[in-house]
XYZ file of C-alpha atoms in Angstrom:
442
model
C 63.500 55.832 -85.250
C 62.281 58.217 -83.097
C 64.345 60.484 -82.021
C 65.284 64.526 -81.324
C 66.142 66.574 -84.355
C 66.353 70.845 -84.906
C 63.719 71.088 -87.397
C 63.251 75.035 -89.050
C 59.786 76.170 -88.964
C 58.210 79.422 -90.856
C 55.725 81.097 -89.952
C 53.286 83.993 -90.556
C 51.533 85.589 -88.483
C 50.230 88.845 -86.166
C 51.030 90.019 -82.659
C 50.249 92.744 -80.993
C 52.321 94.426 -78.847
C 52.254 96.195 -75.123
C 51.542 99.264 -76.222
C 49.020 98.405 -78.864
C 47.459 96.706 -76.064
C 47.340 100.045 -74.368
C 46.579 102.283 -77.486
C 43.402 99.783 -78.044
C 42.891 99.438 -73.864
C 42.664 103.287 -73.761
C 40.094 104.086 -76.075
C 36.635 101.142 -74.528
C 37.646 103.217 -71.128
C 35.198 105.464 -70.346
C 35.918 109.099 -69.023
C 35.342 108.427 -65.755
C 37.270 105.519 -65.895
C 40.130 107.452 -68.681
C 40.865 109.702 -65.314
C 41.284 107.439 -63.430
C 43.451 105.389 -65.282
C 45.396 108.696 -65.968
C 46.246 108.964 -62.320
C 47.396 105.807 -61.949
C 49.582 106.351 -64.436
C 50.929 110.202 -63.241
C 50.696 108.102 -59.917
C 53.926 105.262 -61.235
C 55.435 107.182 -63.462
C 57.341 110.503 -62.419
C 57.903 112.189 -65.651
C 54.297 112.043 -66.486
C 52.414 115.181 -65.130
C 48.272 115.786 -65.112
C 47.336 119.729 -65.989
C 44.661 121.092 -64.002
C 42.012 123.408 -66.846
C 42.343 126.961 -65.282
C 39.318 129.454 -66.928
C 41.851 131.935 -67.436
C 43.714 130.020 -69.677
C 46.435 128.809 -67.691
C 47.299 125.267 -66.438
C 48.304 124.491 -62.944
C 50.797 121.047 -62.597
C 47.930 119.010 -60.480
C 50.521 116.938 -57.893
C 48.420 116.014 -54.565
C 46.093 113.120 -55.308
C 43.095 114.755 -53.341
C 42.903 118.150 -55.044
C 43.500 116.057 -58.614
C 40.488 114.527 -57.945
C 38.503 116.913 -56.027
C 39.639 119.418 -59.471
C 39.193 116.951 -62.211
C 35.969 114.311 -60.282
C 32.658 115.611 -60.360
C 31.616 111.679 -58.991
C 33.726 112.960 -56.404
C 30.513 115.324 -55.213
C 28.634 112.664 -55.619
C 26.011 111.333 -52.469
C 27.613 109.203 -50.829
C 25.131 105.513 -50.519
C 22.268 105.565 -48.481
C 21.734 102.706 -45.635
C 20.823 99.280 -47.184
C 17.594 97.326 -46.967
C 19.595 94.645 -44.879
C 20.880 97.460 -43.036
C 17.885 98.793 -41.891
C 15.616 95.837 -41.195
C 18.658 94.201 -38.817
C 18.741 98.000 -37.318
C 14.871 97.490 -36.006
C 15.709 93.542 -35.255
C 18.638 94.643 -32.311
C 15.328 95.698 -30.403
C 12.876 93.548 -30.037
C 13.574 90.035 -27.365
C 13.802 87.391 -29.032
C 16.245 83.902 -28.278
C 19.358 83.480 -29.768
C 18.061 81.241 -32.221
C 15.166 82.941 -33.272
C 17.635 86.086 -33.809
C 20.046 84.336 -36.192
C 17.408 83.207 -37.904
C 16.045 86.010 -38.552
C 19.706 87.374 -39.690
C 19.762 84.951 -42.392
C 16.388 85.437 -43.277
C 17.028 89.320 -43.773
C 20.300 89.185 -45.862
C 17.962 86.752 -47.888
C 15.939 89.460 -49.576
C 16.233 90.976 -52.660
C 16.338 95.124 -53.507
C 12.509 94.744 -53.655
C 12.315 93.163 -49.872
C 11.232 89.574 -51.045
C 12.547 86.315 -49.534
C 14.330 84.686 -52.189
C 14.347 81.496 -50.369
C 11.933 78.519 -49.013
C 11.509 77.848 -45.557
C 12.174 75.107 -46.130
C 16.165 75.442 -47.214
C 16.215 77.354 -44.234
C 15.616 74.688 -41.717
C 18.186 73.041 -43.952
C 20.971 75.274 -44.020
C 20.196 76.571 -40.232
C 19.062 73.362 -38.474
C 16.037 74.063 -37.554
C 11.963 73.674 -37.462
C 9.847 74.786 -39.343
C 7.991 76.771 -36.848
C 10.952 78.859 -35.801
C 11.681 79.552 -39.070
C 8.158 80.841 -39.668
C 8.645 82.840 -36.158
C 11.710 84.374 -37.321
C 9.739 85.723 -40.571
C 7.118 87.341 -38.382
C 9.672 88.827 -36.636
C 11.011 89.885 -40.693
C 7.690 91.330 -41.681
C 6.921 93.287 -38.649
C 9.802 95.877 -39.486
C 9.178 98.896 -41.410
C 8.221 99.675 -44.443
C 5.196 97.465 -44.051
C 5.492 94.602 -46.734
C 9.065 93.653 -46.245
C 9.597 89.515 -45.891
C 7.045 88.634 -48.695
C 7.314 85.584 -50.334
C 5.221 87.266 -53.625
C 3.283 90.248 -54.625
C -0.155 88.702 -52.678
C 1.315 88.013 -49.628
C 3.778 91.945 -49.641
C 0.291 93.000 -50.535
C -1.668 91.822 -47.773
C 1.142 92.881 -44.754
C 0.367 96.526 -45.461
C -3.181 96.199 -46.261
C -3.605 93.819 -42.228
C -1.363 97.083 -40.995
C -3.125 99.470 -42.053
C -6.016 100.479 -39.939
C -7.923 102.586 -42.270
C -8.112 100.154 -45.788
C -11.157 100.050 -48.068
C -13.686 97.398 -47.123
C -13.183 94.542 -49.480
C -9.600 95.088 -49.905
C -8.018 91.777 -48.074
C -10.291 89.717 -49.507
C -10.017 91.065 -53.310
C -5.991 90.761 -53.163
C -6.263 86.981 -51.498
C -8.463 85.014 -53.890
C -9.086 87.924 -56.825
C -6.000 89.354 -57.531
C -5.853 87.624 -60.914
C -9.372 89.333 -61.486
C -8.381 93.062 -60.333
C -5.061 92.891 -62.204
C -7.315 92.252 -66.070
C -9.740 94.473 -65.225
C -12.540 91.799 -64.066
C -14.551 94.158 -61.285
C -18.243 92.778 -62.261
C -16.977 89.648 -61.324
C -15.374 90.954 -57.811
C -18.938 92.130 -56.853
C -20.663 89.213 -58.140
C -18.079 87.014 -55.650
C -18.036 89.184 -53.117
C -21.654 90.834 -53.023
C -20.327 93.825 -53.211
C -21.642 96.995 -55.324
C -19.279 98.179 -58.134
C -18.418 101.274 -56.653
C -17.347 99.431 -53.005
C -14.849 96.864 -55.461
C -13.271 100.177 -57.921
C -12.898 101.816 -54.653
C -11.196 99.093 -52.803
C -9.334 99.143 -56.090
C -8.171 102.203 -56.092
C -6.289 101.929 -52.361
C -5.108 98.590 -53.453
C -3.384 101.004 -56.408
C -1.660 103.173 -53.978
C 0.213 100.095 -51.908
C 3.846 99.879 -52.526
C 4.828 96.769 -54.929
C 8.133 96.840 -54.197
C 8.367 97.908 -50.403
C 12.934 97.682 -50.108
C 12.898 100.425 -52.776
C 11.682 102.777 -50.415
C 14.410 102.665 -48.403
C 17.148 103.523 -51.225
C 18.411 99.925 -51.509
C 18.805 100.981 -54.859
C 22.071 102.327 -57.129
C 21.552 105.450 -58.330
C 24.162 105.575 -61.951
C 25.444 108.829 -62.220
C 26.915 109.371 -65.945
C 29.346 111.960 -67.422
C 28.646 112.640 -70.411
C 32.099 112.028 -72.960
C 31.197 115.532 -75.091
C 27.961 117.778 -75.412
C 26.097 118.425 -77.914
C 24.287 122.599 -78.738
C 21.627 122.416 -81.673
C 21.851 126.578 -83.111
C 20.790 128.000 -85.951
C 23.499 127.625 -88.285
C 23.696 123.644 -87.015
C 25.149 122.135 -84.061
C 28.150 122.519 -82.215
C 30.013 119.562 -80.067
C 32.072 120.312 -77.100
C 34.780 117.053 -75.720
C 34.183 116.368 -71.856
C 38.076 118.132 -70.051
C 37.686 113.424 -69.314
C 37.935 112.762 -72.518
C 40.605 115.341 -73.483
C 42.889 115.515 -69.465
C 46.211 117.668 -70.422
C 49.828 115.529 -69.882
C 52.561 116.739 -70.597
C 56.112 115.524 -69.396
C 58.084 116.948 -66.940
C 60.659 119.281 -68.568
C 62.794 119.086 -65.630
C 63.324 115.235 -65.932
C 63.876 116.124 -70.196
C 66.261 118.584 -69.265
C 68.725 116.535 -66.277
C 67.971 113.051 -68.528
C 69.033 114.945 -72.412
C 72.242 116.288 -70.187
C 73.749 113.516 -67.909
C 72.628 110.756 -71.105
C 76.667 111.880 -71.790
C 77.964 111.214 -68.445
C 80.168 108.816 -68.004
C 79.573 107.489 -64.249
C 77.604 104.404 -64.241
C 75.407 105.682 -61.369
C 74.547 108.905 -63.650
C 74.187 107.297 -66.442
C 71.898 104.269 -65.069
C 69.681 107.084 -63.466
C 69.367 108.182 -67.219
C 68.544 105.401 -69.000
C 65.322 104.740 -66.144
C 64.185 108.103 -67.230
C 64.502 107.754 -71.020
C 62.161 104.654 -70.853
C 59.804 106.585 -68.570
C 60.098 109.520 -70.650
C 58.779 107.400 -73.657
C 56.461 105.791 -71.759
C 54.891 108.643 -70.734
C 55.016 109.987 -74.824
C 53.183 106.758 -75.163
C 50.227 107.432 -73.405
C 50.367 110.775 -74.228
C 50.101 109.642 -77.978
C 47.038 107.025 -77.139
C 44.968 110.117 -75.349
C 45.427 111.858 -77.533
C 44.074 109.210 -80.305
C 41.894 108.603 -78.160
C 39.938 111.755 -78.507
C 40.503 112.418 -82.228
C 39.025 108.658 -82.689
C 36.161 109.480 -80.032
C 35.611 112.922 -82.117
C 35.323 111.780 -85.433
C 32.897 108.826 -84.487
C 30.442 111.136 -82.121
C 30.876 113.727 -85.530
C 30.021 111.126 -87.880
C 26.516 109.697 -85.452
C 25.143 113.501 -85.068
C 25.608 113.941 -89.521
C 23.685 110.447 -89.415
C 20.977 111.168 -86.805
C 20.571 114.777 -87.463
C 17.245 114.339 -87.000
C 17.508 113.507 -84.475
C 19.179 116.682 -82.057
C 15.334 118.407 -83.730
C 13.240 115.780 -83.455
C 13.453 113.702 -80.806
C 14.129 109.864 -80.440
C 11.250 109.713 -83.212
C 14.104 111.364 -85.637
C 16.480 108.839 -85.278
C 17.373 106.326 -88.007
C 18.372 102.886 -88.694
C 22.220 102.662 -88.306
C 25.045 100.049 -87.702
C 28.794 100.081 -86.804
C 29.573 99.609 -90.785
C 27.627 103.254 -91.778
C 30.322 104.984 -89.726
C 33.077 103.388 -90.496
C 33.195 103.174 -93.622
C 32.271 106.893 -93.073
C 35.147 107.432 -91.445
C 37.042 103.965 -92.922
C 38.314 102.944 -90.070
C 37.208 98.832 -88.921
C 33.573 97.950 -87.546
C 36.033 97.009 -84.475
C 37.756 100.621 -83.420
C 34.395 102.327 -83.729
C 32.551 99.524 -81.137
C 35.324 100.341 -78.657
C 34.845 104.049 -79.390
C 31.327 104.244 -78.290
C 31.849 101.824 -75.607
C 30.609 103.431 -72.111
C 30.437 106.872 -74.142
C 27.336 108.871 -72.718
C 26.191 112.553 -75.443
C 24.497 115.267 -73.787
C 22.049 116.411 -76.197
C 18.692 118.787 -75.775
C 16.216 115.885 -75.422
C 19.160 114.300 -72.697
C 21.687 112.268 -71.983
C 22.546 109.409 -73.910
C 24.393 106.369 -74.409
C 26.621 106.077 -77.527
C 25.012 102.417 -78.549
C 21.468 104.325 -77.994
C 21.811 105.290 -81.984
C 23.063 102.055 -83.105
C 19.793 99.997 -84.086
C 18.098 97.577 -86.472
C 15.621 99.031 -89.436
C 12.230 97.872 -90.115
C 10.769 97.967 -93.808
C 8.507 100.925 -94.403
C 6.245 101.596 -97.852
C 8.668 104.801 -99.064
C 10.562 102.069 -99.246
C 13.275 103.927 -96.470
C 13.932 101.676 -93.491
C 12.890 103.026 -90.093
C 15.069 102.286 -86.502
C 13.819 100.215 -83.634
C 13.504 103.151 -82.011
C 12.095 104.949 -83.641
C 9.505 102.495 -83.565
C 9.067 101.845 -79.481
C 8.752 105.717 -79.441
C 5.582 106.049 -81.818
C 4.170 101.820 -79.601
C 4.500 104.010 -76.184
C 2.233 106.751 -77.518
C 0.077 104.715 -78.654
C -0.182 103.046 -75.326
C 0.046 106.700 -74.166
C -3.489 107.656 -76.079
C -5.539 104.832 -76.524
C -8.809 104.369 -74.422
C -7.897 102.904 -71.098
C -11.474 101.631 -71.119
C -10.890 99.664 -74.477
C -7.468 99.698 -74.331
C -5.780 98.262 -77.838
C -3.932 94.733 -78.498
C -0.276 93.968 -79.859
C -2.741 92.982 -82.974
C -4.411 96.671 -83.249
C -1.271 98.585 -82.294
C 0.493 96.447 -85.322
C -2.727 97.796 -87.619
C -1.756 101.595 -86.811
C 1.806 101.477 -87.970
C 1.688 99.508 -90.813
C -1.525 102.576 -91.849
C 0.747 104.806 -91.423
C 3.692 102.922 -93.527
C 5.659 100.915 -91.241
C 5.579 96.862 -91.267
C 5.390 95.242 -88.800
C 4.213 92.377 -86.930
C 2.222 91.973 -84.014
C 5.459 89.101 -82.830
C 7.101 91.817 -82.684
C 4.693 94.833 -81.161
C 4.713 92.352 -78.137
C 8.838 92.136 -78.155
C 9.256 95.792 -78.243
C 6.500 96.587 -75.345
C 7.883 93.599 -73.456
C 10.922 95.688 -73.424
C 9.694 98.147 -72.412
C 8.032 97.290 -69.523
C 4.419 97.391 -70.662
C 1.681 95.675 -70.491
C -0.673 93.964 -72.063
C -4.308 94.924 -73.412
C -5.565 93.128 -70.527
C -3.802 94.711 -67.873
C -4.121 97.622 -68.872
C -7.117 98.178 -68.972
C -8.501 100.046 -65.634
C -12.361 101.151 -66.048
C -15.623 98.582 -65.808
């Protein structure tokens, strides 16, 4: 018969306490995120205090939220966002005398412009959504394309360039015909074929090509719609004659302390008999315990991050003198084994962190890359190979650009075992054109 019964079941499982989860979360935060997290903790916990660093060695408790941000947050001084592409086009449409339907459709089209200024929606879909005729949608598109900068509202590169040429009274002879019918030939450098088809001299085709190259393929970028990434490095490394020196940024080591006033009050009132005072003391003891754990987690984060950065620099010591070409293959397992910690801890430590070096600011993940075998038996990093491919392309004869196979042969002669497909993969990843598109001369 089926029924209810009591059964004891013994199991062994791993449970993460809230304190451990908080510690792991703090380790994954970048310097900027850590300061925001610490400020939130200070606002929520009355016994936790954030001290401001002073050049004279003294410190002062920062109590005002505005003063705290101004003192610790350099991004507070970053330039405010400029007018977006959509706002710019809408402000120009307001000055035009349009019918309500055309204006409504033009506003809808403006909202579908991507950051490069291209229209990302088909006019047939616009007609279906807004229930308007195709003629009205085309009229609205013409109004959007009349806005500044020239080229806004183009549906592809060809239309974008044609909009700029049509608005330029001093455009080069033949430029419109080349863009309209021979854009692919122009990209492949087939200037002779273009000259023969349009019955133009090669000099005229060259002049038209140089004019087309000066046009803006991404007109939306000129208005400042792209977001400038502001990065505050978590540490700075200086190269000195006797070696290098690593300095941790104050963001990575905020000075936190438990208020001595509240600590003393809790200790003095801990033995009180009055229930109200006893409850207040218990509340303060809980807040003090919570604050002490946050302080410990922040200190542990700083210690772990500093150890990981030291290990990375010891593995990538050639990078400090030789730059990107000196980067060696390195994995998370190498750093974890060196420090005697788990790979997941290293992954959390490098996540979102940046290092300021003599060669620029790099994310810590940049130094981890796979390796390619060499004839000497030593592996070279993918980052170093990419830097070499970029240098080879920069030094090539633009009249006869090197193919991917030719670049692979050059690297093989230099001792790097790499295939043509890998060269093409790295070249595409660096957004470098293929050989046929890099040719700029006849």
